[in-house]
XYZ file of C-alpha atoms in Angstrom:
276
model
C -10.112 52.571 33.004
C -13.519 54.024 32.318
C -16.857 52.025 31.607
C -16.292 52.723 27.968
C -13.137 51.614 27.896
C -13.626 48.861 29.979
C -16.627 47.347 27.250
C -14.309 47.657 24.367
C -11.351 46.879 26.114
C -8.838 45.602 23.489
C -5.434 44.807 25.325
C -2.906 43.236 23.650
C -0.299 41.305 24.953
C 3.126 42.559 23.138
C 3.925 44.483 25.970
C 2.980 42.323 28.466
C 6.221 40.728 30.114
C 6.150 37.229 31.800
C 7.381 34.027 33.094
C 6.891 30.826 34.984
C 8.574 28.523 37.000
C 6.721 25.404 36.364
C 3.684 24.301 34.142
C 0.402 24.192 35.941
C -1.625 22.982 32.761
C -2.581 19.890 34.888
C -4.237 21.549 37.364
C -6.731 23.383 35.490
C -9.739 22.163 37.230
C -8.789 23.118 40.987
C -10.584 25.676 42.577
C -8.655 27.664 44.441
C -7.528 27.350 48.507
C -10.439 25.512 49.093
C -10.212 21.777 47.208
C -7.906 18.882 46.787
C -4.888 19.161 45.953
C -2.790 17.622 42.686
C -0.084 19.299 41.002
C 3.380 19.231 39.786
C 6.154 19.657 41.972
C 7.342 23.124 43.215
C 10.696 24.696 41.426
C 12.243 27.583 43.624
C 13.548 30.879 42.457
C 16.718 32.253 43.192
C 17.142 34.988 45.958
C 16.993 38.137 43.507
C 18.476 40.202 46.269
C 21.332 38.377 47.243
C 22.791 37.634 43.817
C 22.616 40.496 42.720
C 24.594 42.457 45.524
C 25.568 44.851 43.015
C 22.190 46.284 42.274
C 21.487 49.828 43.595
C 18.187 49.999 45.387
C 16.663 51.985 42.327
C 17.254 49.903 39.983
C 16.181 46.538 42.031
C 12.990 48.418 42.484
C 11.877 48.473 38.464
C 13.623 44.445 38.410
C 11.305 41.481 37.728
C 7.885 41.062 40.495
C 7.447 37.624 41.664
C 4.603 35.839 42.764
C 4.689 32.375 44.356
C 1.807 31.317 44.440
C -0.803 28.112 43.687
C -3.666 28.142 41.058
C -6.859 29.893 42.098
C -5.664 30.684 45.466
C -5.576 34.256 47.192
C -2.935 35.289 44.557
C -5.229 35.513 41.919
C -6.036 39.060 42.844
C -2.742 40.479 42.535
C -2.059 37.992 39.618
C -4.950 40.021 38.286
C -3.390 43.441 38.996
C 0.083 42.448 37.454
C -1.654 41.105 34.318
C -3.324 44.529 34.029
C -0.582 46.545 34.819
C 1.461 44.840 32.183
C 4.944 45.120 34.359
C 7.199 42.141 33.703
C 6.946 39.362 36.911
C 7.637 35.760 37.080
C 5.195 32.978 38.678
C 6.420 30.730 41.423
C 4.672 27.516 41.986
C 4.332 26.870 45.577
C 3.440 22.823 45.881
C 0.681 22.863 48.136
C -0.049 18.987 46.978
C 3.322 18.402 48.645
C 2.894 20.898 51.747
C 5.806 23.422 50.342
C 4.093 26.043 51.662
C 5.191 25.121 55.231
C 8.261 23.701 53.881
C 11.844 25.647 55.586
C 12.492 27.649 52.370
C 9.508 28.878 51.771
C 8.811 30.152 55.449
C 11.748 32.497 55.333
C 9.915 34.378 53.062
C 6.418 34.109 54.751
C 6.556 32.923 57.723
C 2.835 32.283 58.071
C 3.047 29.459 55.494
C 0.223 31.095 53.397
C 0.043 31.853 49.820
C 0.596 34.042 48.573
C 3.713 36.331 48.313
C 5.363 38.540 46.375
C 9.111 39.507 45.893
C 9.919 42.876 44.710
C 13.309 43.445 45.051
C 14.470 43.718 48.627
C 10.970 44.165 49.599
C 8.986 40.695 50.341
C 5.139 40.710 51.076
C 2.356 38.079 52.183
C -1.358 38.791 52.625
C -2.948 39.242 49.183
C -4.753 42.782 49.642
C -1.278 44.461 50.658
C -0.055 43.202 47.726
C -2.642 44.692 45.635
C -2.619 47.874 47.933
C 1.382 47.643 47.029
C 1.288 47.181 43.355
C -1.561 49.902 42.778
C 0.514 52.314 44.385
C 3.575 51.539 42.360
C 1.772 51.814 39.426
C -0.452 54.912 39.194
C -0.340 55.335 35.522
C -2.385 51.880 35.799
C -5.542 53.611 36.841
C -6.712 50.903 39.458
C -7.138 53.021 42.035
C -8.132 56.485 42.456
C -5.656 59.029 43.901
C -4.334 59.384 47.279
C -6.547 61.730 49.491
C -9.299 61.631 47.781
C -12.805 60.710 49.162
C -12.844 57.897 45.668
C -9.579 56.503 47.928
C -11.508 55.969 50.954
C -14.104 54.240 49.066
C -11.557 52.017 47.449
C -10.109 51.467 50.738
C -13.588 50.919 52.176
C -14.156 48.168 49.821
C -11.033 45.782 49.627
C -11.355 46.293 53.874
C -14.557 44.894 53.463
C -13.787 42.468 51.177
C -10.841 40.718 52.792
C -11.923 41.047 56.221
C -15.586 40.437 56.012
C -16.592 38.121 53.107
C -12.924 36.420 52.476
C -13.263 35.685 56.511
C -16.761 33.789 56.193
C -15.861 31.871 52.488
C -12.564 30.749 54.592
C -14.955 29.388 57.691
C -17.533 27.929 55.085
C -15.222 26.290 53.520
C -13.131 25.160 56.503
C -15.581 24.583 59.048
C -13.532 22.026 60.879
C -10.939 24.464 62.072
C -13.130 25.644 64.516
C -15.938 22.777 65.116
C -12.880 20.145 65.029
C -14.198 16.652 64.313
C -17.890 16.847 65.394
C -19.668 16.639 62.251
C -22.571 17.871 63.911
C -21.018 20.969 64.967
C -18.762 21.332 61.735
C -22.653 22.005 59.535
C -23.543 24.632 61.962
C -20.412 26.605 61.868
C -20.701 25.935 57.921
C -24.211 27.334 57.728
C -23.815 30.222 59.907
C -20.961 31.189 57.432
C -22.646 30.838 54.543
C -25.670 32.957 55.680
C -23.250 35.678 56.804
C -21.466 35.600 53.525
C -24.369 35.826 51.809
C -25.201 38.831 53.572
C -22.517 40.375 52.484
C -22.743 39.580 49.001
C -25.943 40.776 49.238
C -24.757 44.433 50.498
C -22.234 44.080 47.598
C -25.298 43.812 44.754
C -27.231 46.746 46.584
C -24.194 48.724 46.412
C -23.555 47.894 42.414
C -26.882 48.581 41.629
C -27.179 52.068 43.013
C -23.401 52.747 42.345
C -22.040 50.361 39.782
C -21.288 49.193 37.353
C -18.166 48.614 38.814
C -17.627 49.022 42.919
C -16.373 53.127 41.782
C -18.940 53.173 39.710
C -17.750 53.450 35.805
C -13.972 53.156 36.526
C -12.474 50.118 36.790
C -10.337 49.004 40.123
C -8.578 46.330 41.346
C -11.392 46.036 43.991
C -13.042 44.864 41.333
C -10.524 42.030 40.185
C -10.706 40.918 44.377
C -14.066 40.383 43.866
C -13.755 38.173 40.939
C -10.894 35.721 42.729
C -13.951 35.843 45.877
C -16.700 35.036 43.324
C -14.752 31.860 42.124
C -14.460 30.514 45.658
C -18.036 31.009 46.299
C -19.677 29.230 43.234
C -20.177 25.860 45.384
C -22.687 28.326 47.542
C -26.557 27.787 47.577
C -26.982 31.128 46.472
C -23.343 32.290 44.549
C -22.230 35.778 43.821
C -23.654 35.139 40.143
C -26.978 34.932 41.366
C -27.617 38.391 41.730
C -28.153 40.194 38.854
C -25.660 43.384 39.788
C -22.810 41.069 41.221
C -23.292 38.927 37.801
C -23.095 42.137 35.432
C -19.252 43.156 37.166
C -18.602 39.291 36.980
C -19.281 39.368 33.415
C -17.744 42.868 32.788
C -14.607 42.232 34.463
C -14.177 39.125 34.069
C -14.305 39.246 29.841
C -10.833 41.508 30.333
C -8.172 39.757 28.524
C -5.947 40.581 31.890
C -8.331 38.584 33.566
C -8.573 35.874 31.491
C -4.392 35.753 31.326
C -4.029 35.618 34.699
C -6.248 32.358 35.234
C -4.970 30.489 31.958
C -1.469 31.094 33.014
C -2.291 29.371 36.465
C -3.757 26.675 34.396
C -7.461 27.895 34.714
C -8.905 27.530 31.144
C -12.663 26.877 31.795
C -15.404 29.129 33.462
C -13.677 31.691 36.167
C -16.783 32.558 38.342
C-alpha cells in the first residue's frame, strides 16, 4: 500500500472473515504483556489437524489461521497483519489471569509458555515476528512486504530484526526489571533505568530514520514493520519520553494507526480507547 493509498485508505470489512473464542470486552483497559491481569476465562479450540484427518495438505493450508493470544500482548502485530490481509482466522483467548499460558494444553503447542501462537493447519508457530515473517510471505498480494531478493527485503528484514531484538528486548527488561535484579529494589531501578535509556536510544534511531526515509519505515509503502512498531509504541507509553514524543515516530503512529485494520485488530481484543 502506497502513501496515497495509505491517507485515504477506505477498507471495508465485507470481506473480512473472523471469529472468537471468548469475549474480551472486559478487558479493554489492559495494556498489553506488561500489567495486571483480569479477564474471562480461556475456551480452547479444537485440534484442526487431527479432526480433520481427511484434509489434503493443500487444502488445510487455505483453512481457518488461529491466533491464541491475550489483549495487547505480542500478538497484536500479527493480529495486525491478519486484519490487513483480510484472510479468515479465529482468536483464541489464552487466560493469562489464570496462568493458561503455562497450563499442559497449551504447552504442547508452545512449549515456551509465551503468547503468542498461531495455528495454520499442520503448521504451529510461537514468537510474534515469525509469525508476521510467515503470514507476509503467504500473502504477497497483501503488499506488506517488498519482494524476495530485493535490497527493499533486506531493509524490511533489517527493521523487524531490529525491532524485536533490540527495542522489544529493553521494553521487556524495563518493564520486568525484577527478572534480572530479583528482589533488591535498589538494584531492580537501575536495571529499569538503564533499559529505558537504551530503549530510548533506539527509538530515537527509529525517528532519525523516518525523518530522512519515512513516512513509513520503506518510506511511502506501507509494511507490517510498520504495524510492529505500533504494538511496541503501546507498550512504551508509560516511558518518560514515549515513542509519541518524537515528531517522526508520532506522524507513522498517527498514519498507521488511523487504518481501519488497525483499529479492528485492537477493538476485537477488547481495546476501544487510545492505541499508542
Amino acid at each position: 500500500m502506497s502513501y496515497d493509498r495509505l491517507a485515504n485508505a477506505e477498507h471495508g470489512a465485507s470481506h473480512r472473515f473472523f471469529c472468537i473464542r471468548a469475549s474480551s470486552t472486559a478487558l479493554a483497559n489492559i495494556d498489553g504483556p506488561l500489567a495486571d491481569i483480569d479477564g474471562p476465562p480461556s475456551l480452547w479450540p479444537i485440534d484442526v489437524t487431527s479432526n480433520f484427518p481427511f484434509m489434503d495438505a493443500q487444502f488445510r493450508r487455505h483453512t481457518m489461521y488461529q491466533l491464541h493470544y491475550f489483549p495487547s500482548n505480542a500478538n497484536a502485530a500479527p493480529h495486525m497483519v491478519l486484519e490487513e490481509i483480510g484472510h479468515e482466522y479465529e482468536l483464541v483467548l489464552v487466560d493469562r489471569a489464570n496462568n493458561t499460558q503455562k497450563s499442559e494444553h497449551y504447552l504442547k503447542i508452545n512449549p515456551n509458555g509465551r503468547i503468542p501462537t498461531l495455528v495454520d493447519g499442520e503448521l504451529v508457530m510461537f514468537e510474534a515476528a515469525a509469525i508476521v515473517l510467515h503470514l507476509v510471505d503467504q500473502h504477497p498480494e497483501a503488499g506488506l512486504a517488498p519482494k524476495v531478493g530485493t535490497p527493499e527485503r533486506a531493509k524490511f528484514y533489517q527493521w523487524i530484526t531490529f525491532l524485536t531484538n533490540s527495542l522489544q528486548e529493553e521494553l521487556m527488561i524495563w518493564q520486568y526489571p525484577d527478572r534480572l535484579a530479583g528482589a533488591d529494589a535498589a538494584a531492580s531501578e537501575i536495571v529499569r533505568n538503564g533499559a529505558e535509556k537504551r530503549a530510548g536510544a533506539y527509538l530515537d534511531v527509529i525517528d532519525r530514520h523516518l525523518k530522512a526515509n519515512g513516512p513509513l519505515f520503506l518510506g511511502d509503502k506501507l509494511s507490517a514493520v510498520d504495524f510492529y512498531l505500533v504494538m511496541l509504541s503501546r507498550w512504551a507509553r508509560p516511558m518518560s519520553t514515549p515513542p509519541r514524543s518524537r515528531p517522526s515516530i508520532a506522524r507513522l503512529l498517527d498514519m498507521v494507526g488511523a487504518l481501519p485494520a488497525v483499529r479492528r485488530a485492537y477493538e476485537r481484543e477488547g481495546v476501544t480507547g487510545e492505541i499508542c
